[in-house]
Structure formats: structure tokens, C-alpha cells
XYZ file of C-alpha atoms in Angstrom:
698
model
C 18.897 -16.744 46.355
C 17.371 -15.786 42.987
C 20.863 -15.535 41.506
C 21.711 -19.034 42.719
C 18.459 -20.379 41.283
C 19.237 -18.825 37.915
C 22.722 -20.333 37.897
C 21.345 -23.790 38.686
C 18.690 -23.383 35.990
C 21.397 -22.446 33.479
C 23.333 -25.595 34.332
C 20.234 -27.759 34.045
C 18.777 -25.998 30.997
C 19.865 -28.522 28.343
C 18.303 -31.312 30.417
C 15.137 -29.330 31.140
C 14.297 -28.854 27.482
C 15.693 -32.061 26.029
C 13.537 -34.119 28.420
C 10.339 -32.217 27.601
C 7.982 -33.767 25.059
C 4.414 -32.758 24.364
C 3.580 -31.047 21.133
C 0.648 -30.012 18.956
C 1.664 -30.912 15.441
C 0.401 -29.513 12.136
C -1.447 -32.367 10.341
C -0.161 -31.536 6.861
C 3.384 -31.953 8.209
C 2.671 -35.027 10.329
C 4.922 -37.159 8.138
C 7.835 -35.691 10.089
C 6.440 -37.295 13.277
C 5.237 -40.647 11.916
C 8.443 -42.517 12.757
C 8.247 -41.355 16.365
C 4.525 -42.137 16.537
C 5.100 -45.661 15.251
C 7.853 -46.215 17.801
C 5.231 -45.479 20.461
C 2.618 -47.899 19.104
C 0.825 -46.256 16.177
C 0.226 -48.144 12.940
C -1.176 -45.118 11.092
C 0.410 -43.537 8.047
C 0.595 -39.812 7.386
C -2.051 -40.256 4.672
C -4.395 -41.919 7.176
C -4.235 -38.816 9.342
C -4.259 -36.051 6.736
C -4.994 -36.305 3.033
C -6.702 -33.958 0.603
C -7.040 -36.439 -2.261
C -8.912 -39.187 -0.431
C -10.813 -39.464 2.871
C -8.656 -39.293 5.990
C -9.257 -38.810 9.677
C -9.179 -35.019 9.269
C -12.579 -35.405 7.574
C -14.066 -36.919 10.730
C -13.041 -34.026 13.000
C -15.019 -30.781 13.247
C -14.848 -27.418 14.917
C -17.973 -27.572 17.043
C -19.584 -24.216 17.776
C -17.178 -21.463 18.686
C -14.597 -23.267 20.754
C -14.851 -27.058 20.958
C -14.117 -30.109 18.826
C -16.418 -32.896 17.692
C -15.976 -36.232 15.969
C -18.176 -38.008 13.420
C -19.147 -41.532 14.510
C -21.646 -42.758 11.940
C -22.394 -42.550 8.204
C -25.586 -40.665 9.114
C -24.032 -37.493 10.479
C -23.969 -38.535 14.143
C -21.394 -36.517 16.045
C -19.954 -36.913 19.529
C -18.675 -34.037 21.648
C -18.628 -33.045 25.301
C -21.683 -32.376 27.430
C -20.098 -29.107 28.534
C -19.626 -28.102 24.876
C -23.322 -28.552 24.161
C -24.452 -27.330 27.574
C -25.519 -23.863 26.440
C -27.662 -25.321 23.632
C -29.280 -27.770 26.047
C -29.887 -24.968 28.524
C -31.691 -22.873 25.895
C -34.123 -25.732 25.299
C -34.691 -26.249 29.050
C -37.337 -24.903 31.378
C -38.709 -25.867 34.779
C -41.308 -27.953 32.906
C -38.772 -29.579 30.562
C -35.547 -29.578 32.541
C -33.188 -31.236 30.065
C -30.229 -30.183 32.197
C -31.509 -32.178 35.144
C -33.260 -35.025 33.317
C -31.310 -35.309 30.076
C -32.737 -35.471 26.578
C -32.985 -38.295 24.037
C -34.633 -38.018 20.651
C -36.397 -41.281 19.931
C -36.483 -40.498 16.234
C -34.930 -37.902 13.976
C -38.018 -35.729 13.959
C -37.495 -35.141 17.687
C -33.902 -33.929 17.346
C -33.582 -30.337 18.543
C -32.384 -27.581 16.135
C -29.987 -24.913 17.365
C -29.989 -21.624 15.428
C -26.482 -20.253 15.063
C -24.694 -23.511 15.909
C -22.148 -24.598 13.281
C -19.920 -27.560 12.488
C -16.833 -26.779 10.383
C -14.982 -29.440 8.403
C -11.466 -28.708 7.213
C -11.136 -29.186 3.463
C -7.437 -28.446 3.316
C -4.653 -26.361 4.799
C -1.773 -24.869 2.854
C 1.463 -23.106 3.722
C 1.173 -19.632 2.149
C 4.090 -17.932 3.878
C 5.788 -16.865 0.647
C 2.541 -15.486 -0.768
C 1.780 -13.512 2.392
C 5.235 -11.965 2.569
C 5.509 -11.233 -1.163
C 6.425 -7.599 -1.701
C 7.344 -6.852 1.927
C 11.134 -6.884 1.587
C 12.614 -3.496 2.390
C 9.277 -2.023 3.519
C 8.709 -0.247 6.825
C 6.484 -1.834 9.470
C 3.329 0.045 8.464
C 3.650 -0.752 4.754
C 4.623 -4.353 5.514
C 1.433 -4.862 7.513
C -0.680 -3.254 4.764
C 0.878 -5.459 2.068
C 0.400 -8.562 4.196
C -3.281 -7.762 4.768
C -3.797 -7.203 1.038
C -2.112 -10.533 0.307
C -4.238 -12.293 2.933
C -7.466 -10.947 1.415
C -6.336 -12.049 -2.034
C -5.436 -15.557 -0.852
C -8.744 -15.989 0.960
C -10.677 -14.849 -2.114
C -8.736 -17.172 -4.422
C -9.069 -20.111 -2.007
C -12.870 -20.103 -1.946
C -13.678 -18.704 -5.386
C -16.367 -20.775 -7.095
C -17.182 -22.704 -3.918
C -19.391 -22.393 -0.834
C -16.360 -22.753 1.425
C -14.972 -20.215 3.878
C -11.294 -19.577 4.514
C -9.040 -17.923 7.025
C -5.311 -17.273 7.234
C -3.535 -17.804 10.529
C 0.095 -17.379 11.505
C 2.202 -19.885 13.437
C 5.562 -19.460 15.105
C 4.621 -15.846 15.829
C 4.074 -14.895 12.179
C 7.212 -16.582 10.914
C 4.923 -18.883 8.953
C 1.362 -18.611 7.599
C -1.301 -21.146 6.644
C -4.606 -20.778 4.883
C -7.418 -23.032 6.174
C -10.424 -23.798 3.972
C -13.595 -25.060 5.668
C -17.014 -26.362 4.721
C -19.477 -24.973 7.258
C -22.704 -26.772 8.170
C -25.367 -24.658 9.870
C -28.007 -27.256 10.746
C -26.733 -29.090 13.826
C -29.290 -30.749 16.103
C -29.200 -32.224 19.601
C -29.719 -35.986 19.510
C -29.006 -37.100 23.057
C -27.625 -35.847 26.339
C -27.363 -37.633 29.679
C -28.696 -35.856 32.773
C -26.260 -33.399 34.324
C -25.889 -35.800 37.234
C -23.881 -37.872 34.737
C -22.705 -35.272 32.204
C -21.514 -32.872 34.921
C -21.073 -35.401 37.716
C -18.869 -33.855 40.380
C -19.639 -30.301 39.250
C -16.989 -27.734 40.010
C -15.707 -29.812 42.924
C -14.256 -32.398 40.540
C -13.571 -30.044 37.622
C -9.884 -30.256 36.571
C -9.320 -32.972 39.186
C -8.326 -36.636 39.314
C -9.754 -39.185 40.059
C -12.568 -38.180 37.709
C -15.930 -39.838 37.029
C -17.716 -37.316 34.804
C -19.743 -38.665 31.855
C -19.001 -35.580 29.770
C -20.584 -36.500 26.433
C -23.398 -35.411 24.166
C -24.662 -36.480 20.752
C -25.480 -34.099 17.909
C -26.347 -34.719 14.276
C -25.132 -32.659 11.340
C -27.751 -32.085 8.641
C -27.321 -31.076 5.003
C -29.381 -30.413 1.925
C -30.306 -33.371 -0.279
C -27.112 -32.727 -2.244
C -25.082 -33.353 0.956
C -24.007 -29.706 0.959
C -24.469 -27.158 3.774
C -27.974 -25.703 3.984
C -29.888 -23.526 6.443
C -32.170 -25.375 8.855
C -35.094 -27.007 7.126
C -37.346 -29.928 7.934
C -36.450 -31.211 4.486
C -32.739 -31.473 5.305
C -31.219 -34.931 5.611
C -28.390 -36.308 7.769
C -24.981 -35.357 6.422
C -22.949 -38.213 4.939
C -19.362 -37.556 6.103
C -16.357 -38.497 4.009
C -14.954 -40.289 7.038
C -16.174 -41.313 10.473
C -14.506 -43.071 13.389
C -14.909 -46.746 14.118
C -15.483 -47.499 17.794
C -12.931 -49.568 19.723
C -14.665 -51.710 22.357
C -11.688 -53.849 23.338
C -10.502 -51.255 25.822
C -7.199 -49.766 26.871
C -4.198 -50.625 29.016
C -1.536 -48.487 30.629
C 1.157 -47.712 28.095
C -1.145 -47.935 25.072
C -0.601 -45.367 22.326
C -3.115 -42.513 22.220
C -3.659 -39.752 19.712
C -5.852 -36.671 20.013
C -7.087 -34.980 16.871
C -8.705 -31.628 17.487
C -8.635 -27.864 17.687
C -6.601 -26.647 20.701
C -7.304 -22.978 21.285
C -4.191 -21.256 22.586
C -0.826 -22.090 24.081
C 2.126 -19.830 24.853
C 5.119 -22.151 25.030
C 7.512 -19.442 23.829
C 6.169 -16.625 25.985
C 8.824 -14.239 27.304
C 9.600 -14.495 31.034
C 8.047 -11.095 31.816
C 4.831 -12.257 30.184
C 4.751 -15.279 32.484
C 5.465 -13.009 35.451
C 2.478 -10.820 34.539
C 0.227 -13.883 34.339
C 1.460 -15.516 37.526
C 1.828 -12.540 39.842
C -0.716 -10.009 38.578
C -3.316 -11.183 36.071
C -4.289 -14.553 37.541
C -4.606 -13.334 41.162
C -6.839 -10.424 40.115
C -9.067 -12.519 37.873
C -9.363 -15.338 40.412
C -10.467 -12.942 43.157
C -13.057 -11.231 40.955
C -14.554 -14.505 39.758
C -14.662 -15.835 43.306
C -16.917 -12.904 44.185
C -19.281 -13.705 41.325
C -19.389 -17.412 42.041
C -20.167 -16.919 45.718
C -23.295 -14.918 44.891
C -24.473 -17.234 42.110
C -23.998 -20.359 44.202
C -25.964 -18.901 47.111
C -28.811 -17.894 44.798
C -29.095 -21.070 42.724
C -29.571 -23.230 45.843
C -32.744 -21.310 46.676
C -34.702 -21.708 43.427
C -34.731 -24.343 40.626
C -35.459 -21.607 38.056
C -32.320 -19.722 39.104
C -30.325 -22.952 38.935
C -31.389 -23.465 35.312
C -30.933 -19.802 34.344
C -27.445 -19.572 35.820
C -26.200 -23.108 35.155
C -24.219 -22.220 32.049
C -23.083 -18.871 33.441
C -21.751 -20.495 36.593
C -19.976 -23.256 34.691
C -18.454 -20.731 32.296
C -17.185 -18.507 35.116
C -15.891 -21.385 37.225
C -14.047 -23.240 34.486
C -11.373 -20.592 33.882
C -11.417 -19.571 37.568
C -10.270 -23.002 38.664
C -7.942 -23.414 35.686
C -6.077 -20.201 36.566
C -5.558 -21.447 40.118
C -4.049 -24.723 38.924
C -1.978 -22.921 36.310
C -0.462 -20.638 38.947
C 0.357 -23.549 41.240
C 1.999 -25.400 38.343
C 4.083 -22.431 37.213
C 5.300 -21.930 40.779
C 6.100 -25.601 41.115
C 8.094 -25.720 37.876
C 9.914 -22.433 38.534
C 8.955 -21.509 34.992
C 9.926 -17.856 35.280
C 13.422 -18.647 36.570
C 13.968 -21.261 33.865
C 12.874 -18.868 31.151
C 15.116 -16.115 32.505
C 18.026 -18.529 32.560
C 17.322 -19.475 28.954
C 16.989 -15.837 27.939
C 20.273 -15.018 29.644
C 22.032 -17.781 27.742
C 20.309 -16.803 24.491
C 21.305 -13.177 24.996
C 24.968 -14.098 25.377
C 24.791 -16.161 22.173
C 22.970 -13.345 20.355
C 25.538 -10.613 20.978
C 27.458 -11.464 17.850
C 24.300 -11.515 15.723
C 22.826 -8.186 14.664
C 19.280 -9.529 14.219
C 19.043 -10.925 17.738
C 21.427 -8.953 19.952
C 18.818 -6.500 21.329
C 15.675 -8.640 21.274
C 15.828 -9.643 24.975
C 16.278 -6.092 26.268
C 13.671 -4.735 23.845
C 11.104 -7.317 24.964
C 11.770 -6.458 28.599
C 11.168 -2.768 27.875
C 7.885 -3.425 26.073
C 6.550 -5.597 28.907
C 7.411 -2.856 31.391
C 5.409 -0.402 29.288
C 2.353 -2.641 28.865
C 2.062 -3.819 32.474
C -0.437 -1.264 33.865
C -2.579 -1.302 30.734
C -2.808 -5.090 30.775
C -3.904 -5.011 34.406
C -6.634 -2.459 33.634
C -7.792 -4.711 30.773
C -8.235 -7.586 33.211
C -10.202 -5.475 35.691
C -12.309 -3.958 32.918
C -13.255 -7.377 31.542
C -13.602 -9.255 34.830
C -15.211 -6.500 36.917
C -17.008 -3.884 34.824
C -18.099 -6.124 31.951
C -18.972 -8.862 34.451
C -21.897 -6.738 35.649
C -24.828 -8.175 33.710
C -26.614 -4.825 33.571
C -23.617 -3.554 31.582
C -23.935 -6.631 29.375
C -27.553 -5.688 28.652
C -26.454 -2.225 27.483
C -23.728 -3.813 25.333
C -26.303 -6.100 23.724
C -28.582 -3.129 23.045
C -25.762 -1.433 21.126
C -26.893 1.441 18.927
C -30.540 0.758 19.848
C -30.085 2.853 23.011
C -29.490 5.989 20.932
C -31.795 5.068 18.036
C -34.704 3.358 19.739
C -37.254 1.344 17.780
C -40.701 0.244 18.930
C -39.505 -3.218 19.912
C -36.846 -4.533 22.294
C -33.922 -6.126 20.386
C -34.102 -9.913 20.173
C -30.695 -10.251 21.829
C -32.055 -8.500 24.929
C -35.169 -10.657 25.013
C -32.965 -13.737 25.198
C -30.786 -12.083 27.835
C -33.676 -11.359 30.199
C -34.851 -14.966 30.076
C -31.912 -15.869 32.319
C -31.401 -12.633 34.259
C -32.082 -11.934 37.941
C -31.301 -8.309 38.952
C -31.093 -9.173 42.655
C -28.097 -11.421 41.960
C -26.501 -8.874 39.661
C -26.800 -6.114 42.288
C -24.826 -8.099 44.837
C -22.141 -8.968 42.280
C -21.943 -5.397 40.981
C -21.295 -3.995 44.455
C -18.374 -6.350 45.002
C -16.652 -6.106 41.627
C -17.035 -2.341 41.208
C -15.516 -1.790 44.662
C -12.644 -4.081 43.705
C -12.046 -2.087 40.531
C -12.078 1.224 42.402
C -9.621 -0.046 45.009
C -7.065 -1.672 42.708
C -6.911 0.236 39.437
C -4.768 3.393 39.116
C -6.897 6.528 39.483
C -6.281 7.697 35.917
C -8.236 4.657 34.699
C -11.355 5.485 36.735
C -13.793 7.672 34.749
C -14.131 11.069 36.423
C -17.942 11.055 36.250
C -18.149 7.579 37.781
C -15.861 8.581 40.626
C -18.030 11.660 41.255
C -21.300 9.713 41.104
C -20.025 7.175 43.617
C -18.821 9.925 45.922
C -22.125 11.836 45.646
C -24.091 8.655 46.389
C -22.086 7.958 49.543
C -20.098 4.946 48.330
C -20.221 2.048 45.885
C -23.085 0.164 47.548
C -25.460 3.127 47.574
C -24.471 4.041 44.034
C -25.293 0.526 42.793
C -28.630 0.533 44.637
C -29.523 3.808 42.925
C -28.293 2.538 39.552
C -30.516 -0.537 39.613
C -33.459 1.402 40.998
C -33.366 3.991 38.207
C -32.179 2.065 35.142
C -34.826 0.662 32.809
C -32.357 -1.981 31.624
C -33.090 -4.141 34.693
C -36.004 -5.810 32.859
C -37.653 -6.174 29.488
C -40.920 -4.882 30.960
C -39.257 -1.641 32.023
C -37.756 -1.206 28.564
C -41.156 -1.697 26.937
C -42.691 0.833 29.309
C -39.919 3.261 28.481
C -40.564 2.845 24.762
C -44.252 3.613 25.271
C -43.413 6.764 27.268
C -40.805 7.994 24.795
C -37.977 7.558 27.289
C -34.560 8.846 26.192
C -32.517 5.690 26.724
C -29.219 7.439 26.073
C -29.775 9.187 29.435
C -30.319 5.925 31.296
C -27.823 5.649 34.203
C -26.698 2.172 33.072
C -25.992 3.504 29.578
C -24.023 6.375 31.110
C -22.004 3.987 33.283
C -21.284 1.729 30.337
C -20.348 4.681 28.102
C -18.041 6.173 30.718
C -16.020 2.992 31.099
C -16.113 2.192 27.389
C -14.801 5.637 26.468
C -12.121 5.488 29.141
C -10.990 2.077 27.917
C -10.932 3.138 24.264
C -9.142 6.438 24.895
C -6.715 5.515 27.667
C -6.077 1.790 27.336
C -6.919 0.200 24.012
C -4.568 2.152 21.757
C -1.648 1.589 24.108
C -2.422 -2.112 24.391
C -2.592 -2.460 20.634
C 0.688 -0.612 20.163
C 2.627 -2.489 22.825
C 1.143 -5.842 21.844
C 2.104 -5.201 18.219
C 5.630 -4.353 19.330
C 5.807 -7.480 21.483
C 4.490 -9.650 18.651
C 7.081 -8.214 16.276
C 9.897 -8.826 18.753
C 8.555 -12.250 19.685
C 8.655 -13.199 16.000
C 12.374 -12.408 15.930
C 12.913 -14.143 19.278
C 11.206 -17.368 18.158
C 13.175 -17.417 14.931
C 16.312 -16.871 16.980
C 15.370 -19.673 19.372
C 15.151 -22.109 16.485
C 18.664 -21.161 15.387
C 20.001 -21.162 18.943
C 18.495 -24.551 19.821
C 19.782 -26.097 16.611
C 23.286 -24.811 17.289
C 23.216 -25.898 20.946
C 21.578 -29.258 20.048
C 19.021 -29.030 22.850
C 16.663 -31.566 21.177
C 13.764 -29.283 22.021
C 10.418 -30.278 20.527
C 9.799 -27.079 18.567
C 6.114 -27.233 17.689
C 3.968 -24.184 16.863
C 1.748 -22.783 19.593
C -1.931 -23.671 19.323
C -4.174 -21.150 17.544
C -7.482 -23.068 17.243
C -6.470 -24.850 14.080
C -6.386 -28.603 13.570
C -3.538 -30.319 15.426
C -2.304 -33.798 16.296
C -1.088 -34.629 19.803
C 0.059 -38.080 20.833
C 1.192 -39.901 23.938
C 0.083 -42.926 25.935
C -2.291 -44.065 28.659
C -0.316 -43.151 31.763
C -0.697 -42.552 35.484
C 1.419 -39.995 37.315
C 2.634 -38.763 40.686
C 1.270 -35.313 41.608
C 3.242 -35.177 44.856
C 5.633 -37.189 46.976
C 4.240 -40.564 48.007
C 1.181 -40.403 45.731
C 0.616 -42.317 42.489
C -2.545 -41.978 40.440
C -3.566 -45.005 38.420
C -4.782 -44.020 34.950
C -8.298 -45.517 35.015
C -11.441 -44.918 37.076
C -14.537 -47.125 37.178
C -18.212 -47.147 38.010
C -17.310 -48.177 41.563
C -15.857 -44.705 42.089
C -19.133 -43.110 41.000
C -21.081 -45.218 43.468
C -18.635 -44.290 46.222
C -19.127 -40.573 45.507
C -22.913 -40.820 45.093
C -24.703 -38.469 47.507
C -28.460 -37.774 47.128
C -28.053 -34.697 49.348
C -25.566 -33.043 46.984
C -26.837 -31.919 43.558
C -23.437 -32.374 41.909
C -23.051 -35.954 43.205
C -26.639 -37.193 43.119
C -26.624 -39.803 40.343
C -29.794 -40.994 38.565
C -31.659 -43.809 40.311
C -31.425 -45.817 37.096
C -27.626 -45.850 37.375
C -27.887 -47.074 40.966
C -30.262 -49.825 39.874
C -28.061 -50.954 36.994
C -25.054 -51.081 39.312
C -26.958 -52.949 41.990
C -28.032 -55.580 39.450
C -24.593 -55.549 37.765
C -26.566 -55.229 34.528
C -23.584 -54.126 32.448
C -24.221 -56.191 29.354
C -21.585 -56.124 26.637
C -19.730 -53.181 28.231
C -18.650 -55.074 31.379
C -14.899 -55.114 32.019
C -13.455 -56.981 35.002
C -16.789 -56.895 36.794
C -17.420 -53.166 36.370
C -17.489 -50.359 33.793
C -14.422 -48.201 33.037
C -15.250 -44.485 33.177
C -12.292 -42.138 32.642
C -8.614 -42.472 31.817
C -5.420 -40.441 31.877
C -3.037 -39.999 28.957
C 0.067 -37.922 28.286
C -1.257 -36.014 25.262
C -0.612 -32.267 25.121
C -4.020 -30.586 25.090
C -5.520 -27.178 25.697
C -8.835 -25.373 25.667
C -10.554 -26.166 22.373
C -9.569 -29.832 22.664
C -12.788 -30.400 24.584
C -14.721 -33.001 22.612
C -11.652 -34.125 20.655
C -11.649 -37.791 19.668
C -9.034 -39.898 21.465
C -7.777 -42.626 19.117
C -5.748 -45.788 19.546
C -2.864 -46.836 17.326
C -5.294 -48.120 14.693
C -7.202 -44.830 14.502
C -10.219 -46.240 16.352
C -12.145 -44.166 18.871
C -11.299 -45.146 22.461
C -12.645 -42.056 24.170
C -13.444 -38.402 24.260
C -11.074 -35.770 25.609
C -12.722 -33.407 28.071
C -10.230 -32.035 30.564
C -6.741 -31.875 32.018
C -5.668 -32.567 35.569
C -5.334 -29.552 37.833
C -1.563 -29.988 38.000
C -1.488 -29.887 34.174
C -3.143 -26.536 33.585
C 0.197 -24.735 33.294
C 0.846 -26.831 30.164
C -0.378 -23.933 28.013
C 2.857 -22.226 29.043
C 5.130 -25.118 30.056
C 4.462 -28.789 29.377
C 5.945 -31.133 31.982
C 5.737 -34.748 30.750
C 6.054 -36.134 34.261
C 2.770 -34.654 35.517
C 0.853 -33.199 32.556
C -2.098 -35.451 31.765
C -5.247 -35.053 29.719
C -8.440 -36.722 30.924
C -10.469 -38.824 28.519
C -13.911 -40.349 28.853
C -13.822 -44.053 28.002
C -15.999 -44.863 24.988
C -17.318 -47.926 26.796
C -18.830 -45.762 29.528
C -20.418 -43.532 26.876
C -22.002 -46.547 25.190
C -22.994 -48.125 28.522
C -24.799 -44.959 29.657
C -26.391 -44.523 26.239
C -27.784 -48.067 26.180
C -28.240 -49.243 29.757
C -29.002 -46.036 31.654
C -30.689 -43.794 29.083
C -32.335 -46.431 26.887
C -30.948 -45.053 23.629
C -29.187 -48.151 22.351
C -30.704 -47.520 18.939
C -27.986 -44.888 18.405
C -25.307 -47.551 18.765
C -26.819 -49.346 15.786
C -25.532 -46.487 13.607
C -21.947 -47.006 14.724
C -19.265 -49.434 13.576
C -17.942 -51.311 16.619
C -14.523 -52.956 16.557
C -13.455 -55.623 19.057
């Protein structure tokens, strides 16, 4: 049966790839896509999108924090991103007394805006192809010397790129190191919370609706970027002033229709469109199932606990959301890869490529060599997943990690990182999780990857559960108070049982796993570089019309498509727009995730929609066919004129495999309509004064 499937896939291969669209395009090369974009409804020029000599839309897009995107929407530094992107900052400012997660937060003046130490907004100054400079001097060198020369060249380029400025730079490869770019950023370190709706709007639907359609989540949050009086980056100070951006987005209030052009400008984190078939097999049949099961165990315990105590709900709100987001994504990804028969299609392609490659010395062995390397890395990759999702998921282990060298070189005070950790830590929850995940590790990981001393301690204790009970009873790392008492008594923290457990697994991972992973991954990357280069030649010769864009690597990219519904299964068609009526239909005061604010009920009851009313209601979310990934959260969604029509915040569950294979028939990103954002801001939260900063276009 598998053989027949492969034969069919081979026959259909040219159609499979020629029909696929998607794409995350490099802005400095967007001129190559402008003709296609204009044919789909855009009126923008390449210079409108990316320009280093005059303001362009690249100057209105920022890397927000560590992994999201934001967009500038006023001349006074006002920035819009997702509620879930700012959730951790909002949580840090929250308490039972001031529950900003539950009630929302709105600064009535700029003095009330909340600072966030460590939060950054990065603006791209320019990007430049430096492939030739990176590879200079590598011809004829062996692999070790080539890597050394490349690293020396990278350091030199970064130094030259920022010399005499306050900028920072990084070099990143695309097309699996066949090409290199340097990215120069201006980094602002004073970013303050301006406004956030209550979680009953910003996280409406909770994990039930996450990744799903129809969607009604008001996933937005306002921040403001501050600068010194010279408009340059400056550390937080009360004397700082709102940053004056080179460019900000005008707001489109006219609305959208199915078929309208859409463009997303942001920082997608990671895709693997050119991943070898064995890599997909590892994800689909080994990695995802293990990680899903382990996170299910954690979520079950957190969800039981947070229903019992408001303080636990606040403390674990971000943790739960962070765990659940990838957990649900992996499930959808696996379903999508099964549905698309991605592995079989890739194997069919690789078979055809391999036949073509036999007459070409550079490519003739790359398929067999990749297969061998994936066979070698398999067990080590599985241990990595269990180590990260089981052992390092135990929060007591996290506390020891945060302590770092302090455990062996104790000072008179508890490290600040630990003080922050204990604010949101409940040992009784951690104990229950630790028992489950450690048992799962012991039962599923090959014996050689279980530290001998840990195996003995568990056996001596009479099993995992009794061992964990003893661990938490005897470790001082269960609370800050215990650590302080230990300091006063001169306790030798290096002998703490939690430190010993952490050290045992850390040493095992470093000595038995990490070096092998690094070696095999380096080999795979080297072979994948050749394979991708070969694919470009093969596809050109076979005229497959494949959209050959570089995989995402958390650098600025353009994706474009249109407002579009889709059919997730036979007999079902999803329209591309949801409205306030859907929120009211889902409203349930007995369910925290669906209990909307009374003010929203009142506004709906009175139909007090003001200038945001559309066809007797308020539009909420919309679907579009843009290719997005993690990191695109908070990305501005623009119309053909470059005006802001919404905020990207998710994909549909049937789209989550798009990191590996993009299917234009069902892959959809989910955007939050700008009119709902403005409606909630003004009519529900009473912060219409913020809209006065914006430029509205009808």
C-alpha cells in the first residue's frame, strides 16, 4: 500500500508543488514579488514596503520582546500587539488586589503607563546580503576551518555594521546557509503598558478556542515606546519622552470583504518547508506524541489547582497559557501532516530528486547521507524532548537552574531571579506534576539515558512517587523562606537533593546527549544545505513552479494573500468573518473563559456601537490566506493601500502544519479586525482618548 501511495505521489508531484503558494518573502527583495502582489490587489511599491533611504513600512514594524511582533500606530510611540504577547508583563503587575488580568488596565495619562524592566522593542534599520563576505576565504578549506573562517567573518561584519552607532547587529543564514544576511537594529529599552482589555476579552475562549475557528478573541494590547529627549534609545527614566517613529500605520475603518488583498509584515519565528522526510517522520510519530502527552499531564494538574484559588489562577495564568499553546498546536500539526500525507509526498520527491542527482557528483549521495544521519540522531532527539518536557518541566529543577552557580558559592541573599520565581510557585502543584513526568521519563527513555544515581535513589525510596515526596520534603529550594533559613544555618546547598537531581540529569545530558546532537545536527545542516541548493536546480530544470522562499528565522518577512473562508472537511464551509453576535452566543457567566464583561453585554443590549457599527453589529475576527508562523503574533495586517485592517494573532487548527507544509486550500491565519479593537477601546473600556492619537482612514 505504501508503495502504491508513493507511486501516486510521484505522478501528482508536479501538481502538488505547482499549486502551492504561501511564502515568507525577504523585504529587501520584495521587488521580485510586486507584480504578483499588484495582480492580487496591492497598490504598494517595493519602496513603500522596504527602503533604507526614506521612511517605509519596515520602520513601523518592531520585534516585540523575545518572540512577537508589534506595529506603531501613532506619532507618539503608541504600539499595538497581541494581548497574549504582553500577557507576562501584565501578569507581573497583577495581584489579587490589582488583578489586571481579570479586570484589564488602562492608563488615563502617560504618567500611569506601566514600565517593564527587560522588555525591548527592536526596529530594523537595514538588512544586507553578506553571503560573499561570510564565505570569503573558505574555498578549499575543510569543514572545521571553514566554520572558523565564517565565524571570524561574521564577527568582523557585525563590528563594522554597528561601529560608531548605538545599533546592534546579527547575521543569520537563509536557505540553510546558502545565503547570509546581516540585520542592523535600533533597540529601545523603555516600553510601557498603556492599555489592556480584561482577559475575558483578550483571552476570550481560553484554550477551548485557541487555534480554532470561528474565533471571537479580542487579542490586543497597547504599549508605548519611550526614548531620550534626542529620540534615541535610553534606559527607563521618568524624563523619557514618547518615541517619534519614522513611520506609523494609518488605520483603515472602511472594513474588509472576502477576496480583499491582505499583507502581513512581521517576524515569523521558524518554518521547515524543506525538511527531509525522516525529519518529518520524527516530528509526527515520535516527538509530537511524547511532548503532547507530557504537557497534558502538566495542564491537568494546573487546571485543577487554578479553579480552587484566585491567587493560583493569577500565578499560573501565563504558565498555563504558555504550556497549552504549543500543546494544542502540536496536535493540530500532527493531524494536518497526516491529512496531507506529507511524509509520503516528501519521500516521492526525494526519490525523484535522487534519480535526477545520480549524474551529478555534488548531489548523488545527499539523500542516502541524510537518511543515515537521521537514523543516528533519532534516540538522542527523543531524549532531548523528554529532558526538556519532563525533567526541566519540574519547577523545582527550574529553581535550581535559576540559582546557577549560587548553589555552590552561596551569598547572604537569595538571587533576585529566585525571588521572582517564588512569587508564582506552589510546591503542592509541582509535586503532582513531578511524579507524573518523572515516571514518564523513566518508562520511555532508554536506560543508558537515566542517571545511575537517580535510578538507585528511586529504587531505594520504593518508586517515583515516594522519591518525589522525599525530594520535596528535604529540599530547601521549595521556598524562599527555606533558602533564607539555610543561609542563616550555613547549609551546604550543593548537597541539596534538588541540586543533586538537577546535576545528575544535566551531566547525563551534557555527556551522553548534547555532543551527539550537536554533531549529527551539524552534519544534517551541512547536507541540508546541499539538498536545498540541489532542489533549486532540480525544480528549475523540471519547471515545477514551486514558490521557493527561505524558511522563517525570526527576521522581517512579508506574507500576502486575501480575506478568504475555507472548507476544513467535507460539507463544511467557514465564512471568513465573525461578529459580536458570536461573542454573545458564547457568553457564559459560569465559565471563566467565556464570561464577558458586563459592560460588553450592556453595550450590545443597547446596540451602542457608535462609529464602529457595521451591518447592525461589530466585526470581530477574520480569516486570510497569509502564510504565518509563531513570531507573527502581533503582526500588522494591511490592506492593499498599506493601511492597518487588523492584527494577526493565530492560525486555524488545520493550518498548524503550515510550518512544514503550506496547503493553500485550508491554511488560514486569523486576524483581529481593527474595528473591534477600536470599539472595545472606546465603548467598552472608556479609553477613546487613545484613538485621538491615531490617523483614521475611511
